[in-house]
Coordinates of C-alpha atoms in Angstrom, one line a residue:
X1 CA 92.3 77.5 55.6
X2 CA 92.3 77.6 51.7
X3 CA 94.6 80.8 51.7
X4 CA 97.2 78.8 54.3
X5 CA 99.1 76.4 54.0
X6 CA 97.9 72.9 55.6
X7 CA 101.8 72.3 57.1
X8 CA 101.3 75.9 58.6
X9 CA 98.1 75.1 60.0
X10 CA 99.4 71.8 61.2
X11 CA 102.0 73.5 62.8
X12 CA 100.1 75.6 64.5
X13 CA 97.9 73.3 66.5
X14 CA 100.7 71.2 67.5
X15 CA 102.4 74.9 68.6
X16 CA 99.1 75.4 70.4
X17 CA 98.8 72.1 71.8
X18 CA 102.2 72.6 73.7
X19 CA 101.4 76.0 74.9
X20 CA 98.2 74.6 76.4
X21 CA 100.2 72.7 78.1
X22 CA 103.5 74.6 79.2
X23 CA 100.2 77.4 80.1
X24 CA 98.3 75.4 82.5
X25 CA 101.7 74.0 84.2
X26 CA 102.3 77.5 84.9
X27 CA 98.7 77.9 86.3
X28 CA 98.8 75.0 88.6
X29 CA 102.4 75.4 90.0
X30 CA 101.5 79.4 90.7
X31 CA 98.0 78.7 91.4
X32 CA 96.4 81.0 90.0
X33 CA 93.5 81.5 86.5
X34 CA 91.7 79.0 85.3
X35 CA 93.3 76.2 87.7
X36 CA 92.9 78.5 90.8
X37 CA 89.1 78.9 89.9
X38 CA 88.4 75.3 88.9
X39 CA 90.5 74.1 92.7
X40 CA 88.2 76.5 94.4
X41 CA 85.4 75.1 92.9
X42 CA 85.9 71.8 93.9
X43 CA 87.6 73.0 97.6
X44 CA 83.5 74.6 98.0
X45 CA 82.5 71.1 96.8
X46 CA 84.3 68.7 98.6
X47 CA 86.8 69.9 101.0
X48 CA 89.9 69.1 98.6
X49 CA 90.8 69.2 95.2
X50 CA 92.6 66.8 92.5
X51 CA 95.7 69.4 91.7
X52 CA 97.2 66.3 88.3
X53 CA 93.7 65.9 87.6
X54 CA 92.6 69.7 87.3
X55 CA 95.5 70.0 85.4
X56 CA 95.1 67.1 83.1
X57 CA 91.3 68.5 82.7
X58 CA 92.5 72.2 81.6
X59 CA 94.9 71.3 79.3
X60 CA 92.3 68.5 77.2
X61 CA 90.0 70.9 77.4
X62 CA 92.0 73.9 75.5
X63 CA 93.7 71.4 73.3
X64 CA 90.9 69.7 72.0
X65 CA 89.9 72.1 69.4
X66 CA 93.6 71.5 68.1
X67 CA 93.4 68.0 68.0
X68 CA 90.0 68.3 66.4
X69 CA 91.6 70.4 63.7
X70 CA 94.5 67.9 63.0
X71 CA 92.1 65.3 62.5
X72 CA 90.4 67.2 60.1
X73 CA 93.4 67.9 58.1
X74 CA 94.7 64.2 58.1
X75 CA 91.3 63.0 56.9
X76 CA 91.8 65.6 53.8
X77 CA 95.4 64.3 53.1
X78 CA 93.9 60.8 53.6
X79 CA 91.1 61.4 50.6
X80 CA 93.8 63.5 48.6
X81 CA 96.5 61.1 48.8
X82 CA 97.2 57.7 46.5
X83 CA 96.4 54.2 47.1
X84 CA 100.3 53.1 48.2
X85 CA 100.5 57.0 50.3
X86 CA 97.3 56.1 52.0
X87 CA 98.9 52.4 53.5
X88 CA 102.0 54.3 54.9
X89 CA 99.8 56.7 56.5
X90 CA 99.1 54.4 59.7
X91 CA 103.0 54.2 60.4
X92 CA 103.4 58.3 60.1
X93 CA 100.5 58.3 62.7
X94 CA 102.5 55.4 64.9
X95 CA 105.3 57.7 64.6
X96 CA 103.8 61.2 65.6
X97 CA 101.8 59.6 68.2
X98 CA 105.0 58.0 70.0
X99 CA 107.0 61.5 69.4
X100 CA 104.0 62.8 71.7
X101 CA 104.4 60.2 74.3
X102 CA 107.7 60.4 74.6
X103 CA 108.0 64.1 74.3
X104 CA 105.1 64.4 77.1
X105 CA 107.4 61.9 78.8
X106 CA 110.4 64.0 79.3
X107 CA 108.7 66.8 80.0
X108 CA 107.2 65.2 83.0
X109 CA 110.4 63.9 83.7
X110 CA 111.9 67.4 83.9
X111 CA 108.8 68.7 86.1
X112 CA 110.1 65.7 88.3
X113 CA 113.4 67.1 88.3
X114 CA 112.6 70.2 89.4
X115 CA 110.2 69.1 92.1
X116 CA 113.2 67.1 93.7
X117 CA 115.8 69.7 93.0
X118 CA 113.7 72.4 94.8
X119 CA 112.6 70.0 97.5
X120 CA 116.5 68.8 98.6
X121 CA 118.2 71.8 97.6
X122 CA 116.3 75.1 98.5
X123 CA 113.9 74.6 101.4
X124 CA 115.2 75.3 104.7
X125 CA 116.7 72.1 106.6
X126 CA 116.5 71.4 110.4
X127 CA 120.6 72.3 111.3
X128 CA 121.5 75.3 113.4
X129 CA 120.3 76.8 116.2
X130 CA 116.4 77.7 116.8
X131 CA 116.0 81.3 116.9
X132 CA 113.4 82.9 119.4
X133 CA 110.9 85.8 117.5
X134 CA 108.5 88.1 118.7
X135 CA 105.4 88.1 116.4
X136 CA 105.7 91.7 115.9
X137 CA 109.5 91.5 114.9
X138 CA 108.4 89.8 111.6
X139 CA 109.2 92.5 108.7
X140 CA 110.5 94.6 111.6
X141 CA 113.9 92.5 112.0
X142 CA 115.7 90.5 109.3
X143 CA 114.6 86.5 109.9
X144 CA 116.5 83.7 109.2
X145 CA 114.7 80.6 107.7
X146 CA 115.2 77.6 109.9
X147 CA 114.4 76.2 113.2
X148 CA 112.4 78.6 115.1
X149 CA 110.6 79.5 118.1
X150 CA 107.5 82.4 118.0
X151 CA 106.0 84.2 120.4
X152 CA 103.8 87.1 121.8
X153 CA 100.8 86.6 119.2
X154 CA 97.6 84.9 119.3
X155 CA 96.5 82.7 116.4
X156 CA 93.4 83.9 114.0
X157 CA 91.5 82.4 112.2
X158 CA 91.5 79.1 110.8
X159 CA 91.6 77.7 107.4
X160 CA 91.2 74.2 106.0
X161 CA 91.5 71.9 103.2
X162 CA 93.0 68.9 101.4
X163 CA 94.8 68.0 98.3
X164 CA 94.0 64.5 97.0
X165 CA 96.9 63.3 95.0
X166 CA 95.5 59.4 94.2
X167 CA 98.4 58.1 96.0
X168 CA 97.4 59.8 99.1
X169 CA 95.8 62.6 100.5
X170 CA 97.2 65.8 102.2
X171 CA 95.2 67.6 104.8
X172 CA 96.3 70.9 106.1
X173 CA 95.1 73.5 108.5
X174 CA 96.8 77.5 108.7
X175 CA 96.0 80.4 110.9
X176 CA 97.8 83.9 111.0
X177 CA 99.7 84.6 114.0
X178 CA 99.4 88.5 114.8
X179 CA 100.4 90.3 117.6
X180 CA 97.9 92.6 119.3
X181 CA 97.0 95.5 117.6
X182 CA 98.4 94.2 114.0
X183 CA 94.9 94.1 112.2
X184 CA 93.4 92.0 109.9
X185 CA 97.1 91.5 107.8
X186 CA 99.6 88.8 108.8
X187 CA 103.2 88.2 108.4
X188 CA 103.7 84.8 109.5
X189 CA 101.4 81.7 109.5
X190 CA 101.5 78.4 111.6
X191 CA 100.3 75.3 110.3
X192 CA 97.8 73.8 113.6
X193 CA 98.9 69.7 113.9
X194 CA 95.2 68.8 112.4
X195 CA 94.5 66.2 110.1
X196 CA 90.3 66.4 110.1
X197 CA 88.5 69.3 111.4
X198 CA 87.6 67.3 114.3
X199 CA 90.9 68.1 115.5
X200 CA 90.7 71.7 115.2
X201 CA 87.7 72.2 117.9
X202 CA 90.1 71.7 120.6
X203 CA 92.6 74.1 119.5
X204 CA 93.7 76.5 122.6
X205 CA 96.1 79.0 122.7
X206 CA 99.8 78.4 123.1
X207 CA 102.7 80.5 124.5
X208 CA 104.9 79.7 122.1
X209 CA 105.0 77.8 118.9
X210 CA 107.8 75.9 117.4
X211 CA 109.0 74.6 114.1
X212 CA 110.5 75.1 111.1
X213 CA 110.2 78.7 109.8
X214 CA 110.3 78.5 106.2
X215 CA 109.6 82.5 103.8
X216 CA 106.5 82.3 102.2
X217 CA 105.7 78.9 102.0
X218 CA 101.6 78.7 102.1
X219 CA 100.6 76.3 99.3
X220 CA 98.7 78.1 96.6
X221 CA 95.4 77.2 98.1
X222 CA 95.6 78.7 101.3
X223 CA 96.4 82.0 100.2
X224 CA 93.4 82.5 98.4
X225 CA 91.7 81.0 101.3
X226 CA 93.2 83.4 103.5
X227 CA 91.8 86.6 101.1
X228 CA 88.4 85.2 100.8
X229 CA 88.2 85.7 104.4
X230 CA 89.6 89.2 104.4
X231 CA 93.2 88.0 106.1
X232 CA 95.8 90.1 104.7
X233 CA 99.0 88.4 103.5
X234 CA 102.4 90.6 104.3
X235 CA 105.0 91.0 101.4
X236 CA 107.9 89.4 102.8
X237 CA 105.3 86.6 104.9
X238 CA 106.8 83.5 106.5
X239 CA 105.1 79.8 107.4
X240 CA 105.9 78.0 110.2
X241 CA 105.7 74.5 109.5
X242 CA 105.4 71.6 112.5
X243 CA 108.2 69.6 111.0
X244 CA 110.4 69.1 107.8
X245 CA 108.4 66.0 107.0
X246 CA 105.0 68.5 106.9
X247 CA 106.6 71.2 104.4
X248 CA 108.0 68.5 102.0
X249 CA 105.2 65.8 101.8
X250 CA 103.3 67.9 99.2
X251 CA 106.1 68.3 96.8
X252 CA 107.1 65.1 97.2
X253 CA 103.4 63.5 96.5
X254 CA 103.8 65.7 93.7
X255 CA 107.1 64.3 92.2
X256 CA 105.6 60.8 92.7
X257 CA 102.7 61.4 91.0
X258 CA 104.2 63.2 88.0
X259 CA 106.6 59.8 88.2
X260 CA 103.7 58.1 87.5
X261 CA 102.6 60.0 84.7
X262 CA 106.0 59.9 83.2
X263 CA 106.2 56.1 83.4
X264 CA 102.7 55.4 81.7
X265 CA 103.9 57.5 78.7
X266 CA 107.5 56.2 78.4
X267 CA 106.0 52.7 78.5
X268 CA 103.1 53.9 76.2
X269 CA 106.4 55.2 74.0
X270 CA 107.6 51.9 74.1
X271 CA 104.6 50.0 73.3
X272 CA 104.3 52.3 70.0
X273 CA 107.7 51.6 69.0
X274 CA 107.0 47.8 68.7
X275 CA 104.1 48.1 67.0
X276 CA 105.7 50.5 64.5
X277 CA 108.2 47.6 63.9
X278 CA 105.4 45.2 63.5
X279 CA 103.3 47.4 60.7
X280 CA 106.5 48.0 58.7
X281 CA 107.0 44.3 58.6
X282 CA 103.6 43.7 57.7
X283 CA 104.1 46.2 55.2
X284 CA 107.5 44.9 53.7
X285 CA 106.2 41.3 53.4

């Protein structure tokens, strides 16, 4: 640390605090690494997992050595620096600390944004006609996303789990729909009207199943259930939901709850701004 300079080194661990951050975003919205492991984990545990809170839990985690070398640096300038340096040191403090809030703040914001954007502008809607497909048509025949009608499979097997999102929680249930002879891989999924697994003992059979027929569309957590159990996932797959209301709760839970976030830190922001005006007045009397 000698050999570099302290504003590098500072630099650097705020540079790694973002990355940590902008990292494990990536992680939880693809599903995958450490935030894939840590929802499984808890999925084996307890049925469900905390998605805001696995998230929150990575990124402290990796940041904290950053934070702990900050400190470590301001407590050297702090024993370096004069008497009348030392007293405006609380308000540069005030200062950074609200630049974090509100710079956390709008990035949440812009996770919001995108949440919303994706949710009313690129998933399938409910208009047009239903179109009628064979199970064995899918990555046979092109598919249309939409309302939709399948047919002439049988569903496999089952998986099951919830996301708890504080605000609520989200249950889900997915099985493969093959036709005869397709093996252990699937190219389209139906989410099974279940809320416990109670619900899913009575599950028969059904000639047809209808919906809304969205490509890809299994969240994160069922894929990987899906390959822990040896079922196959097709490259294109499709999802067919029950409803539009069942393939846009989750993203909406998750722009609400990221709201949330976004408005403790904003009014965090705020709260450090008036007390920033309160020590420079102290300071100025």
């Amino acid at each position: 640390m000698s050999f570099i300079p302290l504003s590098v080194v500072r630099l650097a661990a705020r540079a790694w605090i973002v990355l940590c951050a902008l990292y494990f975003l990536w992680e939880a919205v693809s599903y995958r690494g450490f935030f894939g492991r840590l929802a499984e984990l808890q999925l084996g545990y307890f049925g469900a997992y905390a998605p805001l809170l696995t998230f929150l839990f990575l990124f402290c985690l990796a940041a904290l050595p950053a934070w702990l070398v900050l400190r470590v640096l301001r407590k050297r300038e702090n024993a370096e620096q004069s008497i009348e340096q030392n007293r405006l040191n609380p308000i540069k403090r005030a200062k950074t600390l609200r630049a974090v809030l509100y710079g956390f703040g709008m990035a949440a914001c812009l996770v919001i944004a995108g949440f919303v954007i994706f949710t009313l502008f690129m998933l399938p809607g409910t208009t047009g006609a239903r179109q009628t497909i064979a199970a064995s048509d899918f990555g046979v025949v092109s598919v249309e996303e939409g309302p939709a009608r399948i047919v002439g499979g049988e569903v496999g097997e089952i998986i099951f789990f919830g996301q708890d999102w504080f605000l609520g929680d989200d249950r889900m249930a997915f099985a493969p729909y093959r036709a005869a002879g397709q093996g252990k891989s699937a190219r389209v999924f139906v989410q099974l009207d279940a809320t416990d697994r109670n619900e899913l003992i009575g599950l028969t059979q059904k000639p047809a199943w209808s919906g809304l027929l969205v490509e890809g569309g299994l969240p994160g957590t069922a894929r990987a259930l899906f390959n822990s159990i040896g079922v196959g996932i097709g490259d294109p797959y499709y999802t067919l939901y029950i409803d539009k209301n069942s393939l846009e709760i989750r993203y909406w839970l998750q722009a609400i709850q990221w709201a949330i976030l976004a408005a403790f830190l904003l009014i965090f922001g705020k709260v450090q701004s008036r007390r920033i005006r309160r020590m420079e007045a102290e300071l100025s009397a």
